[in-house]
PDB file of C-alpha atoms in Angstrom:
ATOM      1  CA  LEU G   1     -34.869 -17.857 -19.600  1.00  0.00           C
ATOM      2  CA  GLN G   2     -38.192 -18.579 -17.946  1.00  0.00           C
ATOM      3  CA  SER G   3     -36.308 -19.733 -14.854  1.00  0.00           C
ATOM      4  CA  LEU G   4     -34.542 -16.367 -14.488  1.00  0.00           C
ATOM      5  CA  PRO G   5     -35.961 -13.965 -11.909  1.00  0.00           C
ATOM      6  CA  HIS G   6     -37.459 -10.603 -12.824  1.00  0.00           C
ATOM      7  CA  MET G   7     -34.826  -7.992 -13.631  1.00  0.00           C
ATOM      8  CA  ASN G   8     -35.447  -4.353 -12.822  1.00  0.00           C
ATOM      9  CA  LEU G   9     -34.094  -1.446 -14.878  1.00  0.00           C
ATOM     10  CA  SER G  10     -31.077  -0.777 -12.660  1.00  0.00           C
ATOM     11  CA  GLN G  11     -30.016  -4.422 -12.819  1.00  0.00           C
ATOM     12  CA  ALA G  12     -30.576  -4.486 -16.590  1.00  0.00           C
ATOM     13  CA  VAL G  13     -28.356  -1.417 -17.029  1.00  0.00           C
ATOM     14  CA  ALA G  14     -25.660  -3.047 -14.867  1.00  0.00           C
ATOM     15  CA  PHE G  15     -25.690  -6.279 -16.925  1.00  0.00           C
ATOM     16  CA  ASN G  16     -25.639  -4.269 -20.141  1.00  0.00           C
ATOM     17  CA  MET G  17     -22.551  -2.354 -18.978  1.00  0.00           C
ATOM     18  CA  VAL G  18     -20.844  -5.600 -17.929  1.00  0.00           C
ATOM     19  CA  GLU G  19     -21.460  -7.051 -21.381  1.00  0.00           C
ATOM     20  CA  ALA G  20     -20.154  -3.919 -23.097  1.00  0.00           C
ATOM     21  CA  ASN G  21     -17.022  -3.455 -20.995  1.00  0.00           C
ATOM     22  CA  LEU G  22     -15.954  -6.672 -19.264  1.00  0.00           C
ATOM     23  CA  THR G  23     -16.540  -9.519 -21.717  1.00  0.00           C
ATOM     24  CA  GLN G  24     -12.893  -9.330 -22.862  1.00  0.00           C
ATOM     25  CA  LEU G  25     -11.785 -10.233 -19.338  1.00  0.00           C
ATOM     26  CA  LEU G  26     -14.310 -12.919 -18.414  1.00  0.00           C
ATOM     27  CA  PRO G  27     -13.474 -16.593 -19.064  1.00  0.00           C
ATOM     28  CA  PRO G  28     -15.669 -18.244 -21.743  1.00  0.00           C
ATOM     29  CA  VAL G  29     -17.026 -20.705 -19.183  1.00  0.00           C
ATOM     30  CA  ILE G  30     -18.484 -17.757 -17.224  1.00  0.00           C
ATOM     31  CA  LEU G  31     -19.642 -15.896 -20.338  1.00  0.00           C
ATOM     32  CA  ASP G  32     -21.616 -18.959 -21.452  1.00  0.00           C
ATOM     33  CA  GLU G  33     -23.585 -18.795 -18.208  1.00  0.00           C
ATOM     34  CA  LEU G  34     -24.064 -15.023 -18.415  1.00  0.00           C
ATOM     35  CA  PHE G  35     -25.332 -14.803 -21.999  1.00  0.00           C
ATOM     36  CA  PRO G  36     -28.955 -15.497 -20.973  1.00  0.00           C
ATOM     37  CA  TRP G  37     -28.699 -12.672 -18.445  1.00  0.00           C
ATOM     38  CA  PHE G  38     -27.246 -10.336 -21.056  1.00  0.00           C
ATOM     39  CA  ASP G  39     -30.090 -11.211 -23.415  1.00  0.00           C
ATOM     40  CA  LEU G  40     -32.669 -10.694 -20.687  1.00  0.00           C
ATOM     41  CA  ALA G  41     -31.132  -7.303 -19.856  1.00  0.00           C
ATOM     42  CA  ARG G  42     -31.294  -6.198 -23.498  1.00  0.00           C
ATOM     43  CA  ARG G  43     -34.939  -7.221 -23.801  1.00  0.00           C
ATOM     44  CA  GLN G  44     -35.793  -5.580 -20.483  1.00  0.00           C
ATOM     45  CA  LEU G  45     -34.239  -2.297 -21.613  1.00  0.00           C
ATOM     46  CA  LYS G  46     -35.884  -2.398 -25.042  1.00  0.00           C
ATOM     47  CA  ASN G  47     -39.277  -3.076 -23.464  1.00  0.00           C
ATOM     48  CA  SER G  48     -38.954  -0.358 -20.838  1.00  0.00           C
ATOM     49  CA  LYS G  49     -41.356   2.559 -20.861  1.00  0.00           C
ATOM     50  CA  VAL G  50     -38.498   5.049 -21.055  1.00  0.00           C
ATOM     51  CA  THR G  51     -38.802   7.213 -24.174  1.00  0.00           C
ATOM     52  CA  HIS G  52     -35.370   6.184 -25.466  1.00  0.00           C
ATOM     53  CA  SER G  53     -33.688   2.867 -24.795  1.00  0.00           C
ATOM     54  CA  TRP G  54     -31.165   2.851 -21.955  1.00  0.00           C
ATOM     55  CA  ILE G  55     -28.834   0.961 -24.282  1.00  0.00           C
ATOM     56  CA  ASP G  56     -28.469   4.150 -26.323  1.00  0.00           C
ATOM     57  CA  ARG G  57     -28.140   6.377 -23.268  1.00  0.00           C
ATOM     58  CA  VAL G  58     -25.383   4.769 -21.168  1.00  0.00           C
ATOM     59  CA  ARG G  59     -21.682   4.720 -22.097  1.00  0.00           C
ATOM     60  CA  ILE G  60     -18.291   4.379 -20.394  1.00  0.00           C
ATOM     61  CA  GLU G  61     -15.646   6.675 -21.877  1.00  0.00           C
ATOM     62  CA  PRO G  62     -11.901   6.260 -21.183  1.00  0.00           C
ATOM     63  CA  ALA G  63     -10.206   9.083 -19.310  1.00  0.00           C
ATOM     64  CA  THR G  64      -7.150   8.860 -21.585  1.00  0.00           C
ATOM     65  CA  GLN G  65      -6.670   8.999 -25.358  1.00  0.00           C
ATOM     66  CA  PRO G  66      -8.740   6.086 -26.757  1.00  0.00           C
ATOM     67  CA  LEU G  67      -6.813   3.460 -28.710  1.00  0.00           C
ATOM     68  CA  ILE G  68      -8.021   0.614 -30.901  1.00  0.00           C
ATOM     69  CA  ALA G  69      -7.383  -2.761 -29.289  1.00  0.00           C
ATOM     70  CA  PRO G  70      -5.052  -5.069 -31.274  1.00  0.00           C
ATOM     71  CA  HIS G  71      -6.492  -8.205 -32.835  1.00  0.00           C
ATOM     72  CA  ILE G  72      -6.451 -11.247 -30.544  1.00  0.00           C
ATOM     73  CA  ASP G  73      -6.676 -14.809 -31.816  1.00  0.00           C
ATOM     74  CA  LEU G  74      -9.971 -15.911 -30.274  1.00  0.00           C
ATOM     75  CA  ASP G  75      -9.044 -19.589 -29.949  1.00  0.00           C
ATOM     76  CA  SER G  76      -5.832 -18.638 -28.137  1.00  0.00           C
ATOM     77  CA  LYS G  77      -7.701 -16.277 -25.818  1.00  0.00           C
ATOM     78  CA  ASP G  78     -10.366 -18.854 -25.012  1.00  0.00           C
ATOM     79  CA  ASN G  79      -7.755 -21.515 -24.252  1.00  0.00           C
ATOM     80  CA  ILE G  80      -5.751 -19.134 -22.058  1.00  0.00           C
ATOM     81  CA  TYR G  81      -8.841 -18.194 -20.050  1.00  0.00           C
ATOM     82  CA  HIS G  82      -9.904 -21.838 -19.786  1.00  0.00           C
ATOM     83  CA  ALA G  83      -6.443 -22.888 -18.581  1.00  0.00           C
ATOM     84  CA  LEU G  84      -6.298 -20.012 -16.092  1.00  0.00           C
ATOM     85  CA  PHE G  85      -9.782 -20.777 -14.780  1.00  0.00           C
ATOM     86  CA  TYR G  86      -9.015 -24.470 -14.277  1.00  0.00           C
ATOM     87  CA  GLN G  87      -5.345 -23.919 -13.309  1.00  0.00           C
ATOM     88  CA  LEU G  88      -3.818 -25.921 -16.155  1.00  0.00           C
ATOM     89  CA  GLN G  89      -0.540 -25.450 -18.010  1.00  0.00           C
ATOM     90  CA  ILE G  90      -0.444 -24.320 -21.633  1.00  0.00           C
ATOM     91  CA  LYS G  91       1.834 -24.791 -24.631  1.00  0.00           C
ATOM     92  CA  ALA G  92       1.965 -21.519 -26.532  1.00  0.00           C
ATOM     93  CA  CYS G  93       3.363 -20.166 -29.786  1.00  0.00           C
ATOM     94  CA  TYR G  94       4.246 -16.562 -28.917  1.00  0.00           C
ATOM     95  CA  THR G  95       6.113 -13.704 -30.618  1.00  0.00           C
ATOM     96  CA  ARG G  96       7.850 -11.274 -28.296  1.00  0.00           C
ATOM     97  CA  SER G  97       7.779  -7.564 -29.152  1.00  0.00           C
ATOM     98  CA  ASN G  98      11.513  -7.497 -29.957  1.00  0.00           C
ATOM     99  CA  LYS G  99      11.442 -10.624 -32.128  1.00  0.00           C
ATOM    100  CA  SER G 100      10.208 -11.292 -35.652  1.00  0.00           C
ATOM    101  CA  GLN G 101       9.559 -15.013 -35.258  1.00  0.00           C
ATOM    102  CA  ALA G 102       7.428 -16.914 -32.772  1.00  0.00           C
ATOM    103  CA  SER G 103       8.836 -19.249 -30.124  1.00  0.00           C
ATOM    104  CA  GLU G 104       7.242 -22.111 -28.237  1.00  0.00           C
ATOM    105  CA  TYR G 105       6.717 -21.789 -24.486  1.00  0.00           C
ATOM    106  CA  LEU G 106       5.341 -24.057 -21.779  1.00  0.00           C
ATOM    107  CA  LEU G 107       3.639 -21.772 -19.275  1.00  0.00           C
ATOM    108  CA  ASN G 108       1.925 -21.748 -15.905  1.00  0.00           C
ATOM    109  CA  PRO G 109      -0.909 -19.167 -16.258  1.00  0.00           C
ATOM    110  CA  ILE G 110      -1.245 -17.032 -13.130  1.00  0.00           C
ATOM    111  CA  ALA G 111      -3.414 -13.975 -13.788  1.00  0.00           C
ATOM    112  CA  ILE G 112      -5.000 -11.732 -16.398  1.00  0.00           C
ATOM    113  CA  ILE G 113      -4.490  -7.962 -16.335  1.00  0.00           C
ATOM    114  CA  GLN G 114      -6.001  -5.394 -18.674  1.00  0.00           C
ATOM    115  CA  ARG G 115      -3.994  -2.198 -19.021  1.00  0.00           C
ATOM    116  CA  GLY G 116      -5.751   0.212 -21.342  1.00  0.00           C
ATOM    117  CA  VAL G 117      -6.757  -1.776 -24.424  1.00  0.00           C
ATOM    118  CA  ILE G 118      -3.986  -4.382 -23.982  1.00  0.00           C
ATOM    119  CA  ILE G 119      -4.715  -7.609 -22.103  1.00  0.00           C
ATOM    120  CA  TYR G 120      -1.759  -9.363 -20.480  1.00  0.00           C
ATOM    121  CA  LEU G 121      -1.251 -12.863 -19.153  1.00  0.00           C
ATOM    122  CA  LEU G 122       0.993 -13.213 -16.125  1.00  0.00           C
ATOM    123  CA  ALA G 123       2.736 -16.573 -16.229  1.00  0.00           C
ATOM    124  CA  THR G 124       5.875 -18.476 -15.317  1.00  0.00           C
ATOM    125  CA  ARG G 125       7.840 -20.664 -17.696  1.00  0.00           C
ATOM    126  CA  THR G 126       7.915 -24.324 -16.716  1.00  0.00           C
ATOM    127  CA  ASP G 127      11.651 -24.478 -17.456  1.00  0.00           C
ATOM    128  CA  ASP G 128      12.427 -21.611 -15.039  1.00  0.00           C
ATOM    129  CA  PRO G 129      13.426 -22.970 -11.591  1.00  0.00           C
ATOM    130  CA  ASN G 130      13.097 -19.465 -10.098  1.00  0.00           C
ATOM    131  CA  PHE G 131       9.412 -19.129 -11.118  1.00  0.00           C
ATOM    132  CA  THR G 132      10.003 -15.597 -12.430  1.00  0.00           C
ATOM    133  CA  ILE G 133       6.704 -13.816 -13.168  1.00  0.00           C
ATOM    134  CA  ARG G 134       6.613 -12.792 -16.834  1.00  0.00           C
ATOM    135  CA  THR G 135       4.083 -10.804 -18.876  1.00  0.00           C
ATOM    136  CA  PHE G 136       2.665 -11.968 -22.216  1.00  0.00           C
ATOM    137  CA  ALA G 137       0.403  -9.749 -24.355  1.00  0.00           C
ATOM    138  CA  LEU G 138      -2.593 -11.757 -25.531  1.00  0.00           C
ATOM    139  CA  HIS G 139      -2.485 -10.352 -29.068  1.00  0.00           C
ATOM    140  CA  ARG G 140       0.995 -11.860 -29.586  1.00  0.00           C
ATOM    141  CA  PHE G 141      -0.169 -15.457 -29.093  1.00  0.00           C
ATOM    142  CA  ALA G 142      -0.452 -17.297 -32.411  1.00  0.00           C
ATOM    143  CA  SER G 143      -1.723 -20.541 -30.866  1.00  0.00           C
ATOM    144  CA  VAL G 144      -2.322 -22.020 -27.431  1.00  0.00           C
ATOM    145  CA  ASP G 145      -2.877 -25.652 -26.440  1.00  0.00           C
ATOM    146  CA  ILE G 146      -4.225 -26.627 -23.031  1.00  0.00           C
ATOM    147  CA  LEU G 147      -2.203 -29.315 -21.254  1.00  0.00           C
ATOM    148  CA  GLU G 148      -3.451 -31.831 -18.719  1.00  0.00           C
ATOM    149  CA  SER G 149      -0.773 -30.959 -16.163  1.00  0.00           C
ATOM    150  CA  ALA G 150      -1.703 -28.655 -13.306  1.00  0.00           C
ATOM    151  CA  ALA G 151      -0.315 -25.127 -13.358  1.00  0.00           C
ATOM    152  CA  GLN G 152       2.030 -24.131 -10.539  1.00  0.00           C
ATOM    153  CA  THR G 153       1.724 -20.717  -8.900  1.00  0.00           C
ATOM    154  CA  PRO G 154       4.510 -19.392  -6.636  1.00  0.00           C
ATOM    155  CA  GLU G 155       3.332 -19.808  -3.050  1.00  0.00           C
ATOM    156  CA  SER G 156       4.160 -16.239  -2.067  1.00  0.00           C
ATOM    157  CA  PHE G 157       2.500 -14.648  -5.100  1.00  0.00           C
ATOM    158  CA  GLN G 158      -0.261 -12.110  -4.458  1.00  0.00           C
ATOM    159  CA  LEU G 159      -1.550 -10.180  -7.464  1.00  0.00           C
ATOM    160  CA  ASP G 160      -2.156  -6.927  -5.572  1.00  0.00           C
ATOM    161  CA  ASN G 161       1.313  -7.068  -4.011  1.00  0.00           C
ATOM    162  CA  TYR G 162       2.810  -7.691  -7.459  1.00  0.00           C
ATOM    163  CA  LEU G 163       1.059  -4.636  -8.906  1.00  0.00           C
ATOM    164  CA  ASP G 164       1.831  -2.434  -5.889  1.00  0.00           C
ATOM    165  CA  ALA G 165       5.512  -3.302  -6.285  1.00  0.00           C
ATOM    166  CA  GLY G 166       5.432  -2.038  -9.873  1.00  0.00           C
ATOM    167  CA  GLY G 167       5.297  -5.436 -11.549  1.00  0.00           C
ATOM    168  CA  MET G 168       3.542  -3.995 -14.616  1.00  0.00           C
ATOM    169  CA  GLY G 169       6.012  -1.153 -14.988  1.00  0.00           C
ATOM    170  CA  PHE G 170       4.043   1.283 -12.840  1.00  0.00           C
ATOM    171  CA  SER G 171       6.962   2.005 -10.524  1.00  0.00           C
ATOM    172  CA  HIS G 172       9.309   4.924 -11.175  1.00  0.00           C
ATOM    173  CA  PRO G 173      13.095   4.613 -10.780  1.00  0.00           C
ATOM    174  CA  LEU G 174      13.398   7.825  -8.750  1.00  0.00           C
ATOM    175  CA  PHE G 175      11.019   6.580  -6.067  1.00  0.00           C
ATOM    176  CA  GLY G 176      13.214   3.615  -5.207  1.00  0.00           C
ATOM    177  CA  GLU G 177      15.130   6.033  -2.954  1.00  0.00           C
ATOM    178  CA  LEU G 178      12.056   6.610  -0.779  1.00  0.00           C
ATOM    179  CA  PRO G 179      10.895   4.432   2.147  1.00  0.00           C
ATOM    180  CA  ASN G 180       8.850   1.486   0.859  1.00  0.00           C
ATOM    181  CA  HIS G 181       9.504   2.750  -2.699  1.00  0.00           C
ATOM    182  CA  GLY G 182       7.028   5.594  -2.279  1.00  0.00           C
ATOM    183  CA  LYS G 183       4.032   3.530  -1.222  1.00  0.00           C
ATOM    184  CA  ASN G 184       1.472   5.383   0.947  1.00  0.00           C
ATOM    185  CA  THR G 185       3.348   8.672   0.735  1.00  0.00           C
ATOM    186  CA  ALA G 186       1.980  12.041   1.856  1.00  0.00           C
ATOM    187  CA  ILE G 187       2.089  14.487  -1.051  1.00  0.00           C
ATOM    188  CA  GLU G 188       1.265  18.149  -1.497  1.00  0.00           C
ATOM    189  CA  LEU G 189       0.287  19.502  -4.904  1.00  0.00           C
ATOM    190  CA  GLN G 190      -0.131  23.182  -5.685  1.00  0.00           C
ATOM    191  CA  PHE G 191      -2.233  24.049  -8.748  1.00  0.00           C
ATOM    192  CA  THR G 192      -3.703  27.121 -10.333  1.00  0.00           C
ATOM    193  CA  LYS G 193      -7.334  27.332  -9.253  1.00  0.00           C
ATOM    194  CA  GLN G 194      -8.636  26.399 -12.683  1.00  0.00           C
ATOM    195  CA  ALA G 195      -6.283  23.429 -13.146  1.00  0.00           C
ATOM    196  CA  GLY G 196      -6.971  21.891  -9.736  1.00  0.00           C
ATOM    197  CA  LYS G 197     -10.724  22.458  -9.664  1.00  0.00           C
ATOM    198  CA  SER G 198     -11.622  18.911 -10.728  1.00  0.00           C
ATOM    199  CA  LEU G 199      -9.782  17.468  -7.710  1.00  0.00           C
ATOM    200  CA  THR G 200     -12.255  19.143  -5.377  1.00  0.00           C
ATOM    201  CA  GLU G 201     -14.868  16.776  -6.827  1.00  0.00           C
ATOM    202  CA  SER G 202     -12.808  13.645  -7.617  1.00  0.00           C
ATOM    203  CA  LYS G 203     -10.424  12.960  -4.747  1.00  0.00           C
ATOM    204  CA  LEU G 204      -6.941  11.493  -4.917  1.00  0.00           C
ATOM    205  CA  SER G 205      -7.439   9.748  -1.557  1.00  0.00           C
ATOM    206  CA  ASP G 206      -9.919   9.489   1.308  1.00  0.00           C
ATOM    207  CA  ASP G 207      -7.745  11.717   3.514  1.00  0.00           C
ATOM    208  CA  GLN G 208      -7.423  14.451   0.893  1.00  0.00           C
ATOM    209  CA  THR G 209      -7.638  18.045   2.088  1.00  0.00           C
ATOM    210  CA  VAL G 210      -7.992  21.187  -0.030  1.00  0.00           C
ATOM    211  CA  THR G 211      -6.655  24.665   0.762  1.00  0.00           C
ATOM    212  CA  LEU G 212      -7.776  27.632  -1.345  1.00  0.00           C
ATOM    213  CA  ASP G 213      -5.810  30.858  -1.668  1.00  0.00           C
ATOM    214  CA  ASP G 214      -6.473  33.838  -3.896  1.00  0.00           C
ATOM    215  CA  ASP G 215      -4.843  32.333  -6.980  1.00  0.00           C
ATOM    216  CA  THR G 216      -3.903  28.767  -6.055  1.00  0.00           C
ATOM    217  CA  LEU G 217      -5.400  25.490  -4.871  1.00  0.00           C
ATOM    218  CA  THR G 218      -3.325  23.116  -2.714  1.00  0.00           C
ATOM    219  CA  ILE G 219      -4.106  19.414  -2.383  1.00  0.00           C
ATOM    220  CA  GLN G 220      -2.731  17.216   0.406  1.00  0.00           C
ATOM    221  CA  ALA G 221      -3.264  13.480   0.104  1.00  0.00           C
ATOM    222  CA  THR G 222      -1.729  10.057   0.731  1.00  0.00           C
ATOM    223  CA  VAL G 223      -1.023   8.083  -2.454  1.00  0.00           C
ATOM    224  CA  ASN G 224       1.387   5.583  -4.001  1.00  0.00           C
ATOM    225  CA  LEU G 225       4.133   7.295  -6.007  1.00  0.00           C
ATOM    226  CA  THR G 226       4.069   5.632  -9.423  1.00  0.00           C
ATOM    227  CA  SER G 227       4.882   6.364 -13.033  1.00  0.00           C
ATOM    228  CA  GLN G 228       1.147   6.710 -13.642  1.00  0.00           C
ATOM    229  CA  LEU G 229       1.000   9.532 -11.096  1.00  0.00           C
ATOM    230  CA  VAL G 230       3.956  11.240 -12.776  1.00  0.00           C
ATOM    231  CA  TRP G 231       2.400  11.002 -16.264  1.00  0.00           C
ATOM    232  CA  TRP G 232      -0.949  12.222 -14.924  1.00  0.00           C
ATOM    233  CA  LEU G 233       0.644  15.248 -13.235  1.00  0.00           C
ATOM    234  CA  ARG G 234       2.516  16.116 -16.422  1.00  0.00           C
ATOM    235  CA  GLY G 235      -0.856  16.403 -18.125  1.00  0.00           C
ATOM    236  CA  PHE G 236      -1.584  19.530 -16.055  1.00  0.00           C
ATOM    237  CA  GLY G 237       1.323  21.353 -17.728  1.00  0.00           C
ATOM    238  CA  ASN G 238       1.813  24.830 -16.283  1.00  0.00           C
ATOM    239  CA  GLY G 239      -1.312  24.311 -14.160  1.00  0.00           C
ATOM    240  CA  LEU G 240       0.823  22.365 -11.669  1.00  0.00           C
ATOM    241  CA  LEU G 241       2.874  24.942  -9.786  1.00  0.00           C
ATOM    242  CA  ASN G 242       4.684  22.754  -7.255  1.00  0.00           C
ATOM    243  CA  ALA G 243       4.756  19.231  -5.819  1.00  0.00           C
ATOM    244  CA  LYS G 244       6.117  17.685  -2.628  1.00  0.00           C
ATOM    245  CA  PRO G 245       8.091  15.625  -1.841  1.00  0.00           C
ATOM    246  CA  ALA G 246      10.701  17.287  -4.031  1.00  0.00           C
ATOM    247  CA  LEU G 247      11.519  13.938  -5.655  1.00  0.00           C
ATOM    248  CA  LEU G 248       7.986  13.812  -7.062  1.00  0.00           C
ATOM    249  CA  HIS G 249       8.324  17.277  -8.580  1.00  0.00           C
ATOM    250  CA  GLN G 250      11.705  16.275 -10.020  1.00  0.00           C
ATOM    251  CA  ALA G 251      10.150  13.209 -11.664  1.00  0.00           C
ATOM    252  CA  VAL G 252       7.401  15.348 -13.216  1.00  0.00           C
ATOM    253  CA  LEU G 253       9.875  17.867 -14.620  1.00  0.00           C
ATOM    254  CA  ASP G 254      12.685  15.478 -15.587  1.00  0.00           C
ATOM    255  CA  LYS G 255      11.305  13.760 -18.700  1.00  0.00           C
ATOM    256  CA  PHE G 256      14.779  12.546 -19.655  1.00  0.00           C
ATOM    257  CA  PHE G 257      14.925  10.240 -16.650  1.00  0.00           C
ATOM    258  CA  ASP G 258      12.209   8.006 -18.102  1.00  0.00           C
ATOM    259  CA  HIS G 259      14.545   6.929 -20.899  1.00  0.00           C
ATOM    260  CA  LYS G 260      17.620   6.099 -18.818  1.00  0.00           C
TER     261      LYS G 260
END
């Protein structure tokens, strides 16, 4: 610790927030190197001249209904992160959501994605000649062994492209009819003034414009049309008066379509 440079309050707060919110996603090999920094940040904050400790005055709250994260086998998680970090294959005992008993898989780890409180591993099965990208929830792994063989990642795979294409279920079936499946689409949303007020402070996009009338607030922006957008708009209830393109408004109103 004596070799670490001086840490100011802003840096200490940043390290404290990283420790509180990102340690589930960081590989153990990185966490081991960061623990001295986390400890230094805690001591720096406790020794600050601020009346109350920053540790008790900074929080990150989820924008959606908070859920309790499922239990994850720590040895399995550590081995998955180690294998992903060093690009090694794994042998895993995994129970799928629609099964009652675990099965054994040989996997090529590709990426880690956290969606809400659930952490997913993207991987391909070694016995799949098509290298189909599959998702595995970390809390469903009973055991994981690291193999010596190198993991193989599809040459054309790009994580951002995979997510943009709806690889994690973010796409909506209605938007497949639109050019480029609704990516980078100009939308127009009409709200009651009270319902849309927050969007005048937190923008949907950099090109967002706002038009105010006597009783309504209209937002124009360029966004990706996704299921997340549909669910978010439904949260406004009667506060959302209209949406364009018409297919977007249909998706918001047509709750039955989600279950087809």
